[in-house]
PDB file of C-alpha atoms and ligand atoms in Angstrom:
ATOM      1  CA  MET A  26      54.913  27.641  72.585  1.00  0.00           C
ATOM      2  CA  ASN A  27      52.030  29.638  71.142  1.00  0.00           C
ATOM      3  CA  ILE A  28      52.359  33.206  69.993  1.00  0.00           C
ATOM      4  CA  PHE A  29      51.019  34.677  73.259  1.00  0.00           C
ATOM      5  CA  GLU A  30      53.402  32.606  75.388  1.00  0.00           C
ATOM      6  CA  LYS A  31      56.243  33.684  73.116  1.00  0.00           C
ATOM      7  CA  GLN A  32      55.304  37.335  73.524  1.00  0.00           C
ATOM      8  CA  LYS A  33      55.082  36.924  77.292  1.00  0.00           C
ATOM      9  CA  GLU A  34      58.542  35.327  77.314  1.00  0.00           C
ATOM     10  CA  THR A  35      59.981  38.236  75.321  1.00  0.00           C
ATOM     11  CA  GLN A  36      58.371  40.758  77.641  1.00  0.00           C
ATOM     12  CA  ASP A  37      59.740  38.941  80.710  1.00  0.00           C
ATOM     13  CA  LYS A  38      63.256  38.927  79.259  1.00  0.00           C
ATOM     14  CA  ILE A  39      63.069  42.639  78.532  1.00  0.00           C
ATOM     15  CA  LYS A  40      61.685  43.380  81.975  1.00  0.00           C
ATOM     16  CA  GLN A  41      64.623  41.524  83.493  1.00  0.00           C
ATOM     17  CA  ALA A  42      67.183  43.386  81.332  1.00  0.00           C
ATOM     18  CA  LEU A  43      65.665  46.753  82.196  1.00  0.00           C
ATOM     19  CA  SER A  44      64.894  46.018  85.836  1.00  0.00           C
ATOM     20  CA  ASN A  45      67.338  48.682  87.054  1.00  0.00           C
ATOM     21  CA  VAL A  46      66.349  51.343  84.543  1.00  0.00           C
ATOM     22  CA  LYS A  47      64.069  54.012  85.955  1.00  0.00           C
ATOM     23  CA  HIS A  48      62.725  55.783  82.855  1.00  0.00           C
ATOM     24  CA  LEU A  49      62.547  54.766  79.212  1.00  0.00           C
ATOM     25  CA  VAL A  50      62.074  57.646  76.807  1.00  0.00           C
ATOM     26  CA  ALA A  51      61.332  57.114  73.112  1.00  0.00           C
ATOM     27  CA  VAL A  52      62.431  59.788  70.647  1.00  0.00           C
ATOM     28  CA  GLY A  53      60.373  59.437  67.494  1.00  0.00           C
ATOM     29  CA  SER A  54      59.576  61.349  64.350  1.00  0.00           C
ATOM     30  CA  GLY A  55      57.184  61.171  61.462  1.00  0.00           C
ATOM     31  CA  LYS A  56      59.917  60.949  58.884  1.00  0.00           C
ATOM     32  CA  GLY A  57      63.675  60.645  58.586  1.00  0.00           C
ATOM     33  CA  GLY A  58      66.195  63.446  58.411  1.00  0.00           C
ATOM     34  CA  VAL A  59      64.391  65.823  60.782  1.00  0.00           C
ATOM     35  CA  GLY A  60      67.064  65.608  63.504  1.00  0.00           C
ATOM     36  CA  LYS A  61      65.632  62.843  65.684  1.00  0.00           C
ATOM     37  CA  SER A  62      69.069  61.319  66.350  1.00  0.00           C
ATOM     38  CA  THR A  63      70.548  64.766  66.980  1.00  0.00           C
ATOM     39  CA  VAL A  64      67.883  65.419  69.606  1.00  0.00           C
ATOM     40  CA  ALA A  65      68.233  61.921  71.138  1.00  0.00           C
ATOM     41  CA  ALA A  66      72.032  62.249  71.430  1.00  0.00           C
ATOM     42  CA  ASN A  67      71.978  65.784  72.849  1.00  0.00           C
ATOM     43  CA  LEU A  68      69.150  64.917  75.220  1.00  0.00           C
ATOM     44  CA  ALA A  69      71.178  61.956  76.529  1.00  0.00           C
ATOM     45  CA  ILE A  70      74.254  64.154  77.028  1.00  0.00           C
ATOM     46  CA  SER A  71      72.218  66.891  78.710  1.00  0.00           C
ATOM     47  CA  LEU A  72      70.579  64.435  81.125  1.00  0.00           C
ATOM     48  CA  ALA A  73      74.058  63.110  81.966  1.00  0.00           C
ATOM     49  CA  LYS A  74      75.214  66.697  82.586  1.00  0.00           C
ATOM     50  CA  LEU A  75      72.308  67.090  85.029  1.00  0.00           C
ATOM     51  CA  GLY A  76      73.880  64.225  86.976  1.00  0.00           C
ATOM     52  CA  PHE A  77      71.798  61.271  85.794  1.00  0.00           C
ATOM     53  CA  LYS A  78      73.004  57.848  84.701  1.00  0.00           C
ATOM     54  CA  VAL A  79      72.052  57.626  81.056  1.00  0.00           C
ATOM     55  CA  GLY A  80      71.918  55.045  78.287  1.00  0.00           C
ATOM     56  CA  LEU A  81      71.105  55.529  74.614  1.00  0.00           C
ATOM     57  CA  ALA A  82      69.713  52.726  72.458  1.00  0.00           C
ATOM     58  CA  ASP A  83      69.822  53.344  68.730  1.00  0.00           C
ATOM     59  CA  VAL A  84      67.129  51.159  67.191  1.00  0.00           C
ATOM     60  CA  ASP A  85      66.771  53.093  63.952  1.00  0.00           C
ATOM     61  CA  ILE A  86      67.335  50.231  61.522  1.00  0.00           C
ATOM     62  CA  TYR A  87      66.795  52.545  58.576  1.00  0.00           C
ATOM     63  CA  GLY A  88      69.850  54.611  59.329  1.00  0.00           C
ATOM     64  CA  PRO A  89      71.566  54.136  62.675  1.00  0.00           C
ATOM     65  CA  SER A  90      73.354  57.451  63.344  1.00  0.00           C
ATOM     66  CA  ILE A  91      74.523  57.091  66.929  1.00  0.00           C
ATOM     67  CA  PRO A  92      77.874  55.459  65.968  1.00  0.00           C
ATOM     68  CA  THR A  93      78.634  58.548  63.825  1.00  0.00           C
ATOM     69  CA  LEU A  94      77.333  61.082  66.335  1.00  0.00           C
ATOM     70  CA  PHE A  95      79.591  59.581  69.022  1.00  0.00           C
ATOM     71  CA  ASN A  96      82.452  58.787  66.652  1.00  0.00           C
ATOM     72  CA  ILE A  97      82.500  55.099  67.569  1.00  0.00           C
ATOM     73  CA  GLU A  98      81.825  53.621  64.167  1.00  0.00           C
ATOM     74  CA  ASN A  99      84.553  51.034  64.226  1.00  0.00           C
ATOM     75  CA  GLN A 100      84.256  50.092  67.842  1.00  0.00           C
ATOM     76  CA  GLU A 101      84.225  46.375  68.667  1.00  0.00           C
ATOM     77  CA  VAL A 102      81.384  45.327  70.942  1.00  0.00           C
ATOM     78  CA  ALA A 103      82.460  42.998  73.756  1.00  0.00           C
ATOM     79  CA  GLY A 104      80.454  40.061  74.993  1.00  0.00           C
ATOM     80  CA  ARG A 105      80.318  38.820  78.563  1.00  0.00           C
ATOM     81  CA  GLU A 106      79.194  35.360  79.633  1.00  0.00           C
ATOM     82  CA  ILE A 107      76.914  35.164  82.641  1.00  0.00           C
ATOM     83  CA  GLU A 108      75.552  31.786  83.721  1.00  0.00           C
ATOM     84  CA  GLY A 109      76.192  30.270  80.316  1.00  0.00           C
ATOM     85  CA  LYS A 110      74.556  33.077  78.341  1.00  0.00           C
ATOM     86  CA  VAL A 111      76.443  35.712  76.387  1.00  0.00           C
ATOM     87  CA  TYR A 112      75.432  39.326  76.975  1.00  0.00           C
ATOM     88  CA  ILE A 113      76.748  42.444  75.275  1.00  0.00           C
ATOM     89  CA  GLU A 114      78.505  45.324  76.963  1.00  0.00           C
ATOM     90  CA  PRO A 115      77.334  48.767  75.896  1.00  0.00           C
ATOM     91  CA  ILE A 116      80.043  51.144  74.702  1.00  0.00           C
ATOM     92  CA  GLU A 117      80.626  53.967  77.129  1.00  0.00           C
ATOM     93  CA  LYS A 118      81.369  57.435  75.814  1.00  0.00           C
ATOM     94  CA  PHE A 119      80.940  60.871  77.392  1.00  0.00           C
ATOM     95  CA  GLY A 120      79.561  58.971  80.404  1.00  0.00           C
ATOM     96  CA  ILE A 121      76.700  57.455  78.393  1.00  0.00           C
ATOM     97  CA  LYS A 122      76.065  53.766  77.777  1.00  0.00           C
ATOM     98  CA  LEU A 123      75.536  53.340  74.062  1.00  0.00           C
ATOM     99  CA  MET A 124      74.140  50.492  72.019  1.00  0.00           C
ATOM    100  CA  SER A 125      73.314  50.659  68.336  1.00  0.00           C
ATOM    101  CA  ILE A 126      71.946  48.288  65.781  1.00  0.00           C
ATOM    102  CA  GLY A 127      74.606  49.919  63.593  1.00  0.00           C
ATOM    103  CA  PHE A 128      77.334  47.997  65.473  1.00  0.00           C
ATOM    104  CA  PHE A 129      75.981  44.743  64.051  1.00  0.00           C
ATOM    105  CA  VAL A 130      74.788  45.430  60.526  1.00  0.00           C
ATOM    106  CA  ASP A 131      75.874  47.379  57.499  1.00  0.00           C
ATOM    107  CA  ASN A 132      73.754  50.434  56.952  1.00  0.00           C
ATOM    108  CA  ASP A 133      72.579  49.212  53.554  1.00  0.00           C
ATOM    109  CA  LYS A 134      71.633  45.739  54.845  1.00  0.00           C
ATOM    110  CA  ALA A 135      69.476  46.915  57.741  1.00  0.00           C
ATOM    111  CA  LEU A 136      67.109  48.538  55.281  1.00  0.00           C
ATOM    112  CA  ILE A 137      65.975  45.263  53.763  1.00  0.00           C
ATOM    113  CA  TRP A 138      64.764  43.738  57.015  1.00  0.00           C
ATOM    114  CA  ARG A 139      61.102  43.106  57.210  1.00  0.00           C
ATOM    115  CA  GLY A 140      58.596  42.990  60.051  1.00  0.00           C
ATOM    116  CA  PRO A 141      59.187  40.190  62.559  1.00  0.00           C
ATOM    117  CA  MET A 142      62.868  39.777  61.781  1.00  0.00           C
ATOM    118  CA  ALA A 143      63.632  43.399  62.500  1.00  0.00           C
ATOM    119  CA  SER A 144      61.448  43.433  65.625  1.00  0.00           C
ATOM    120  CA  ASN A 145      63.034  40.263  67.014  1.00  0.00           C
ATOM    121  CA  THR A 146      66.507  41.602  66.440  1.00  0.00           C
ATOM    122  CA  ILE A 147      65.684  44.832  68.219  1.00  0.00           C
ATOM    123  CA  THR A 148      64.085  43.171  71.254  1.00  0.00           C
ATOM    124  CA  GLN A 149      67.092  40.847  71.470  1.00  0.00           C
ATOM    125  CA  LEU A 150      69.501  43.772  71.240  1.00  0.00           C
ATOM    126  CA  ILE A 151      67.753  45.493  74.127  1.00  0.00           C
ATOM    127  CA  SER A 152      67.359  42.435  76.324  1.00  0.00           C
ATOM    128  CA  ASP A 153      70.917  41.161  75.763  1.00  0.00           C
ATOM    129  CA  THR A 154      72.642  44.441  76.587  1.00  0.00           C
ATOM    130  CA  LEU A 155      74.054  44.871  80.086  1.00  0.00           C
ATOM    131  CA  TRP A 156      72.469  48.246  80.812  1.00  0.00           C
ATOM    132  CA  GLY A 157      72.959  48.013  84.557  1.00  0.00           C
ATOM    133  CA  GLU A 158      71.596  50.810  86.684  1.00  0.00           C
ATOM    134  CA  LEU A 159      70.266  53.798  84.757  1.00  0.00           C
ATOM    135  CA  ASP A 160      68.059  56.777  85.461  1.00  0.00           C
ATOM    136  CA  TYR A 161      67.261  57.239  81.782  1.00  0.00           C
ATOM    137  CA  LEU A 162      67.393  55.021  78.740  1.00  0.00           C
ATOM    138  CA  ILE A 163      66.713  57.024  75.593  1.00  0.00           C
ATOM    139  CA  PHE A 164      65.549  55.241  72.435  1.00  0.00           C
ATOM    140  CA  ASP A 165      66.446  56.684  69.067  1.00  0.00           C
ATOM    141  CA  MET A 166      63.483  55.172  67.215  1.00  0.00           C
ATOM    142  CA  PRO A 167      63.090  54.525  63.498  1.00  0.00           C
ATOM    143  CA  PRO A 168      61.012  57.245  61.825  1.00  0.00           C
ATOM    144  CA  GLY A 169      57.339  56.587  61.099  1.00  0.00           C
ATOM    145  CA  THR A 170      54.991  53.917  62.379  1.00  0.00           C
ATOM    146  CA  GLY A 171      56.308  50.473  61.456  1.00  0.00           C
ATOM    147  CA  ASP A 172      56.724  47.136  63.252  1.00  0.00           C
ATOM    148  CA  ILE A 173      59.653  48.225  65.400  1.00  0.00           C
ATOM    149  CA  GLN A 174      57.851  51.241  66.765  1.00  0.00           C
ATOM    150  CA  LEU A 175      54.873  48.998  67.589  1.00  0.00           C
ATOM    151  CA  THR A 176      57.050  46.359  69.239  1.00  0.00           C
ATOM    152  CA  ILE A 177      58.938  48.883  71.339  1.00  0.00           C
ATOM    153  CA  SER A 178      55.881  50.745  72.445  1.00  0.00           C
ATOM    154  CA  LYS A 179      53.984  47.537  73.287  1.00  0.00           C
ATOM    155  CA  ASP A 180      56.705  45.290  74.752  1.00  0.00           C
ATOM    156  CA  LEU A 181      58.756  47.887  76.608  1.00  0.00           C
ATOM    157  CA  PRO A 182      57.641  49.880  79.620  1.00  0.00           C
ATOM    158  CA  ILE A 183      58.123  53.233  77.863  1.00  0.00           C
ATOM    159  CA  SER A 184      57.633  56.092  80.332  1.00  0.00           C
ATOM    160  CA  GLY A 185      57.033  58.687  77.645  1.00  0.00           C
ATOM    161  CA  ALA A 186      57.645  59.629  74.040  1.00  0.00           C
ATOM    162  CA  ILE A 187      58.822  62.846  72.474  1.00  0.00           C
ATOM    163  CA  PHE A 188      58.515  63.719  68.811  1.00  0.00           C
ATOM    164  CA  VAL A 189      60.839  65.680  66.658  1.00  0.00           C
ATOM    165  CA  SER A 190      59.595  67.605  63.671  1.00  0.00           C
ATOM    166  CA  THR A 191      60.813  70.314  61.371  1.00  0.00           C
ATOM    167  CA  PRO A 192      58.500  73.226  60.615  1.00  0.00           C
ATOM    168  CA  GLN A 193      57.526  72.176  57.103  1.00  0.00           C
ATOM    169  CA  GLU A 194      53.897  71.175  56.647  1.00  0.00           C
ATOM    170  CA  LEU A 195      54.906  67.860  55.107  1.00  0.00           C
ATOM    171  CA  ALA A 196      56.742  66.651  58.183  1.00  0.00           C
ATOM    172  CA  VAL A 197      53.768  67.721  60.232  1.00  0.00           C
ATOM    173  CA  ALA A 198      51.456  65.303  58.404  1.00  0.00           C
ATOM    174  CA  ASP A 199      53.844  62.429  59.172  1.00  0.00           C
ATOM    175  CA  VAL A 200      54.232  63.295  62.826  1.00  0.00           C
ATOM    176  CA  ARG A 201      50.469  63.333  63.196  1.00  0.00           C
ATOM    177  CA  ARG A 202      50.402  59.647  62.188  1.00  0.00           C
ATOM    178  CA  ALA A 203      53.192  58.730  64.616  1.00  0.00           C
ATOM    179  CA  VAL A 204      51.552  60.582  67.499  1.00  0.00           C
ATOM    180  CA  ASN A 205      48.274  58.811  66.764  1.00  0.00           C
ATOM    181  CA  MET A 206      50.052  55.452  67.005  1.00  0.00           C
ATOM    182  CA  PHE A 207      51.366  56.157  70.519  1.00  0.00           C
ATOM    183  CA  ASN A 208      47.985  57.546  71.513  1.00  0.00           C
ATOM    184  CA  ASN A 209      46.218  54.368  70.385  1.00  0.00           C
ATOM    185  CA  LYS A 210      44.364  52.798  73.302  1.00  0.00           C
ATOM    186  CA  ASP A 211      46.233  49.468  72.965  1.00  0.00           C
ATOM    187  CA  ILE A 212      49.591  51.225  73.192  1.00  0.00           C
ATOM    188  CA  ASN A 213      48.870  54.196  75.364  1.00  0.00           C
ATOM    189  CA  VAL A 214      52.368  55.614  75.769  1.00  0.00           C
ATOM    190  CA  PRO A 215      52.239  59.098  77.297  1.00  0.00           C
ATOM    191  CA  ILE A 216      53.386  61.740  74.841  1.00  0.00           C
ATOM    192  CA  LEU A 217      55.566  64.247  76.628  1.00  0.00           C
ATOM    193  CA  GLY A 218      55.557  66.727  73.786  1.00  0.00           C
ATOM    194  CA  LEU A 219      57.101  67.934  70.592  1.00  0.00           C
ATOM    195  CA  VAL A 220      60.536  69.296  69.770  1.00  0.00           C
ATOM    196  CA  GLU A 221      60.692  71.584  66.785  1.00  0.00           C
ATOM    197  CA  ASN A 222      64.097  71.151  65.205  1.00  0.00           C
ATOM    198  CA  MET A 223      65.526  73.556  62.630  1.00  0.00           C
ATOM    199  CA  ALA A 224      62.831  75.936  63.866  1.00  0.00           C
ATOM    200  CA  TYR A 225      64.750  79.001  62.709  1.00  0.00           C
ATOM    201  CA  PHE A 226      68.192  79.969  61.535  1.00  0.00           C
ATOM    202  CA  THR A 227      70.515  81.953  63.769  1.00  0.00           C
ATOM    203  CA  PRO A 228      73.872  83.121  62.477  1.00  0.00           C
ATOM    204  CA  LYS A 229      76.628  82.705  65.034  1.00  0.00           C
ATOM    205  CA  GLU A 230      77.740  86.307  64.746  1.00  0.00           C
ATOM    206  CA  LEU A 231      74.163  87.582  65.286  1.00  0.00           C
ATOM    207  CA  PRO A 232      72.817  85.248  67.972  1.00  0.00           C
ATOM    208  CA  ASP A 233      69.761  87.402  68.668  1.00  0.00           C
ATOM    209  CA  ASN A 234      68.552  87.241  65.077  1.00  0.00           C
ATOM    210  CA  LYS A 235      66.078  84.498  64.250  1.00  0.00           C
ATOM    211  CA  TYR A 236      65.106  83.774  60.660  1.00  0.00           C
ATOM    212  CA  TYR A 237      62.063  81.505  60.343  1.00  0.00           C
ATOM    213  CA  ILE A 238      63.045  80.143  56.957  1.00  0.00           C
ATOM    214  CA  PHE A 239      60.437  77.355  56.982  1.00  0.00           C
ATOM    215  CA  GLY A 240      57.664  79.500  58.418  1.00  0.00           C
ATOM    216  CA  LYS A 241      56.013  79.464  61.833  1.00  0.00           C
ATOM    217  CA  ASN A 242      52.545  78.107  61.131  1.00  0.00           C
ATOM    218  CA  GLY A 243      53.240  74.397  60.533  1.00  0.00           C
ATOM    219  CA  ILE A 244      54.182  73.586  64.102  1.00  0.00           C
ATOM    220  CA  LYS A 245      51.551  75.841  65.571  1.00  0.00           C
ATOM    221  CA  ASN A 246      48.833  74.029  63.628  1.00  0.00           C
ATOM    222  CA  LEU A 247      50.189  70.660  64.710  1.00  0.00           C
ATOM    223  CA  ILE A 248      50.414  71.373  68.418  1.00  0.00           C
ATOM    224  CA  ASP A 249      46.967  72.937  68.368  1.00  0.00           C
ATOM    225  CA  GLU A 250      45.425  70.056  66.455  1.00  0.00           C
ATOM    226  CA  LEU A 251      47.016  67.271  68.500  1.00  0.00           C
ATOM    227  CA  ASN A 252      46.996  69.133  71.775  1.00  0.00           C
ATOM    228  CA  LEU A 253      50.732  68.673  72.241  1.00  0.00           C
ATOM    229  CA  GLU A 254      53.133  70.697  74.307  1.00  0.00           C
ATOM    230  CA  LEU A 255      55.933  72.376  72.389  1.00  0.00           C
ATOM    231  CA  LEU A 256      58.879  71.386  74.571  1.00  0.00           C
ATOM    232  CA  GLU A 257      61.665  73.209  72.754  1.00  0.00           C
ATOM    233  CA  GLN A 258      62.546  75.001  69.534  1.00  0.00           C
ATOM    234  CA  ILE A 259      66.043  74.201  68.301  1.00  0.00           C
ATOM    235  CA  PRO A 260      67.662  76.442  65.684  1.00  0.00           C
ATOM    236  CA  ILE A 261      69.384  75.173  62.574  1.00  0.00           C
ATOM    237  CA  THR A 262      73.034  76.103  62.947  1.00  0.00           C
ATOM    238  CA  GLU A 263      76.345  75.302  61.378  1.00  0.00           C
ATOM    239  CA  ASP A 264      77.767  74.271  64.752  1.00  0.00           C
ATOM    240  CA  ILE A 265      75.106  71.594  65.339  1.00  0.00           C
ATOM    241  CA  SER A 266      75.834  70.133  61.935  1.00  0.00           C
ATOM    242  CA  GLN A 267      79.620  70.297  62.355  1.00  0.00           C
ATOM    243  CA  THR A 268      79.693  68.850  65.865  1.00  0.00           C
ATOM    244  CA  ASN A 269      77.426  66.032  64.688  1.00  0.00           C
ATOM    245  CA  ASP A 270      79.772  65.213  61.855  1.00  0.00           C
ATOM    246  CA  SER A 271      82.833  65.230  64.100  1.00  0.00           C
ATOM    247  CA  GLY A 272      81.242  62.960  66.697  1.00  0.00           C
ATOM    248  CA  ASN A 273      81.150  65.525  69.516  1.00  0.00           C
ATOM    249  CA  PRO A 274      77.500  66.582  69.880  1.00  0.00           C
ATOM    250  CA  ILE A 275      77.087  70.300  70.617  1.00  0.00           C
ATOM    251  CA  SER A 276      75.788  69.806  74.175  1.00  0.00           C
ATOM    252  CA  LEU A 277      79.260  68.745  75.280  1.00  0.00           C
ATOM    253  CA  ASP A 278      80.196  72.408  74.875  1.00  0.00           C
ATOM    254  CA  SER A 279      78.622  74.174  77.846  1.00  0.00           C
ATOM    255  CA  ASP A 280      79.273  77.602  76.328  1.00  0.00           C
ATOM    256  CA  ALA A 281      77.509  76.926  73.029  1.00  0.00           C
ATOM    257  CA  LEU A 282      74.292  78.817  72.475  1.00  0.00           C
ATOM    258  CA  GLU A 283      72.513  75.670  71.274  1.00  0.00           C
ATOM    259  CA  THR A 284      73.372  73.767  74.452  1.00  0.00           C
ATOM    260  CA  LYS A 285      70.899  75.718  76.559  1.00  0.00           C
ATOM    261  CA  HIS A 286      68.052  74.465  74.363  1.00  0.00           C
ATOM    262  CA  PHE A 287      68.989  70.829  74.942  1.00  0.00           C
ATOM    263  CA  MET A 288      69.588  71.401  78.667  1.00  0.00           C
ATOM    264  CA  SER A 289      66.184  73.014  78.954  1.00  0.00           C
ATOM    265  CA  LEU A 290      64.621  70.058  77.112  1.00  0.00           C
ATOM    266  CA  ALA A 291      66.341  67.609  79.480  1.00  0.00           C
ATOM    267  CA  SER A 292      65.118  69.485  82.576  1.00  0.00           C
ATOM    268  CA  LYS A 293      61.567  69.605  81.261  1.00  0.00           C
ATOM    269  CA  ILE A 294      61.505  65.884  80.540  1.00  0.00           C
ATOM    270  CA  ASN A 295      63.004  65.113  83.914  1.00  0.00           C
ATOM    271  CA  LYS A 296      60.363  67.255  85.618  1.00  0.00           C
ATOM    272  CA  LYS A 297      57.529  65.627  83.702  1.00  0.00           C
ATOM    273  CA  LEU A 298      58.650  62.100  84.513  1.00  0.00           C
ATOM    274  CA  ASN A 299      59.248  62.767  88.189  1.00  0.00           C
ATOM    275  CA  LYS A 300      56.028  64.598  88.901  1.00  0.00           C
TER     276      LYS A 300
HETATM  277  P1  ADP B 419      67.153  61.812  61.814  1.00  0.00           P
HETATM  278  O1  ADP B 419      67.606  61.052  63.015  1.00  0.00           O
HETATM  279  O2  ADP B 419      65.781  62.404  62.002  1.00  0.00           O
HETATM  280  O3  ADP B 419      67.267  61.050  60.543  1.00  0.00           O
HETATM  281  P2  ADP B 419      69.605  63.375  62.101  1.00  0.00           P
HETATM  282  O4  ADP B 419      69.663  63.734  63.537  1.00  0.00           O
HETATM  283  O5  ADP B 419      70.464  62.250  61.627  1.00  0.00           O
HETATM  284  O6  ADP B 419      68.094  63.114  61.662  1.00  0.00           O
HETATM  285  O7  ADP B 419      69.885  64.711  61.278  1.00  0.00           O
HETATM  286  C1  ADP B 419      69.859  64.739  59.854  1.00  0.00           C
HETATM  287  C2  ADP B 419      70.943  65.698  59.366  1.00  0.00           C
HETATM  288  O8  ADP B 419      70.629  67.038  59.741  1.00  0.00           O
HETATM  289  C3  ADP B 419      72.304  65.403  59.945  1.00  0.00           C
HETATM  290  O9  ADP B 419      73.274  65.677  58.977  1.00  0.00           O
HETATM  291  C4  ADP B 419      72.424  66.396  61.099  1.00  0.00           C
HETATM  292  O10 ADP B 419      73.766  66.732  61.385  1.00  0.00           O
HETATM  293  C5  ADP B 419      71.659  67.591  60.577  1.00  0.00           C
HETATM  294  N1  ADP B 419      70.986  68.369  61.614  1.00  0.00           N
HETATM  295  C6  ADP B 419      70.045  67.918  62.476  1.00  0.00           C
HETATM  296  N2  ADP B 419      69.599  68.921  63.271  1.00  0.00           N
HETATM  297  C7  ADP B 419      70.290  70.040  62.921  1.00  0.00           C
HETATM  298  C8  ADP B 419      70.280  71.404  63.363  1.00  0.00           C
HETATM  299  N3  ADP B 419      69.460  71.811  64.326  1.00  0.00           N
HETATM  300  N4  ADP B 419      71.148  72.274  62.769  1.00  0.00           N
HETATM  301  C9  ADP B 419      71.962  71.849  61.771  1.00  0.00           C
HETATM  302  N5  ADP B 419      72.011  70.594  61.304  1.00  0.00           N
HETATM  303  C10 ADP B 419      71.177  69.685  61.856  1.00  0.00           C
END
């Protein structure tokens, strides 16, 4: 089999596995640690709260966080044989079907994977998972613009991508590169917009006070330069950090102030993809 036939075979397998999934949404970022997984997890929960069937695929080989965010780190993944082939069952929590590369590798080992090996593992993970019927499958992507991001954006029918950035100028330079990759004419994945995470600090006891500790200009310059829509500005709060650490993402709490930001993000994305 030549390389083109091989690629076609991979694409066919993925198509088959995702045949009952309506929308695939990639959540990317220029660099790590900006809150991409936090946004992916809370977006998935918010879409589920809007009544959709949702899956979340954690393909961030550099630091899979979904097992921690959903407190399922030691969960065993079950296989199911169908017509002589073994498939994997996603783990279901809070009504969301979850699959993570973190279920299969140690955090420190995933880092050393290179190019084709990492890409093959990720495409296999996606095509071997029994996703079933879903309205949304959210991808928690690795940060930056490496082989996995290329593979996912080329081999998967991604409906749209969102980017997460913090307000610092440095992160902005990295996100510019990632946005340019998706915009590339060979990839051509629609960019739905940008989420500014840690946009400002709000103390719980003074919810109307906003402190722009990283400044306001970084994001403004970026959205102007790249002609991106600013979908949502998420504050940096103690509750987001604590709920992440305890494996109960903030959006599960309908009364939390932060939840309305993620719900609004979910509605916007849903509107954009069903126009
Ligand atoms: P990434 O996926 O980009 O590497 P994470 O979502 O894992 O980033 O977030 C990195 C760290 O920052 C985590 O400890 C997370 O709990 C914390 N964090 C992310 N967003 C917020 C926020 N808005 N407020 C407080 N802490 C946050």
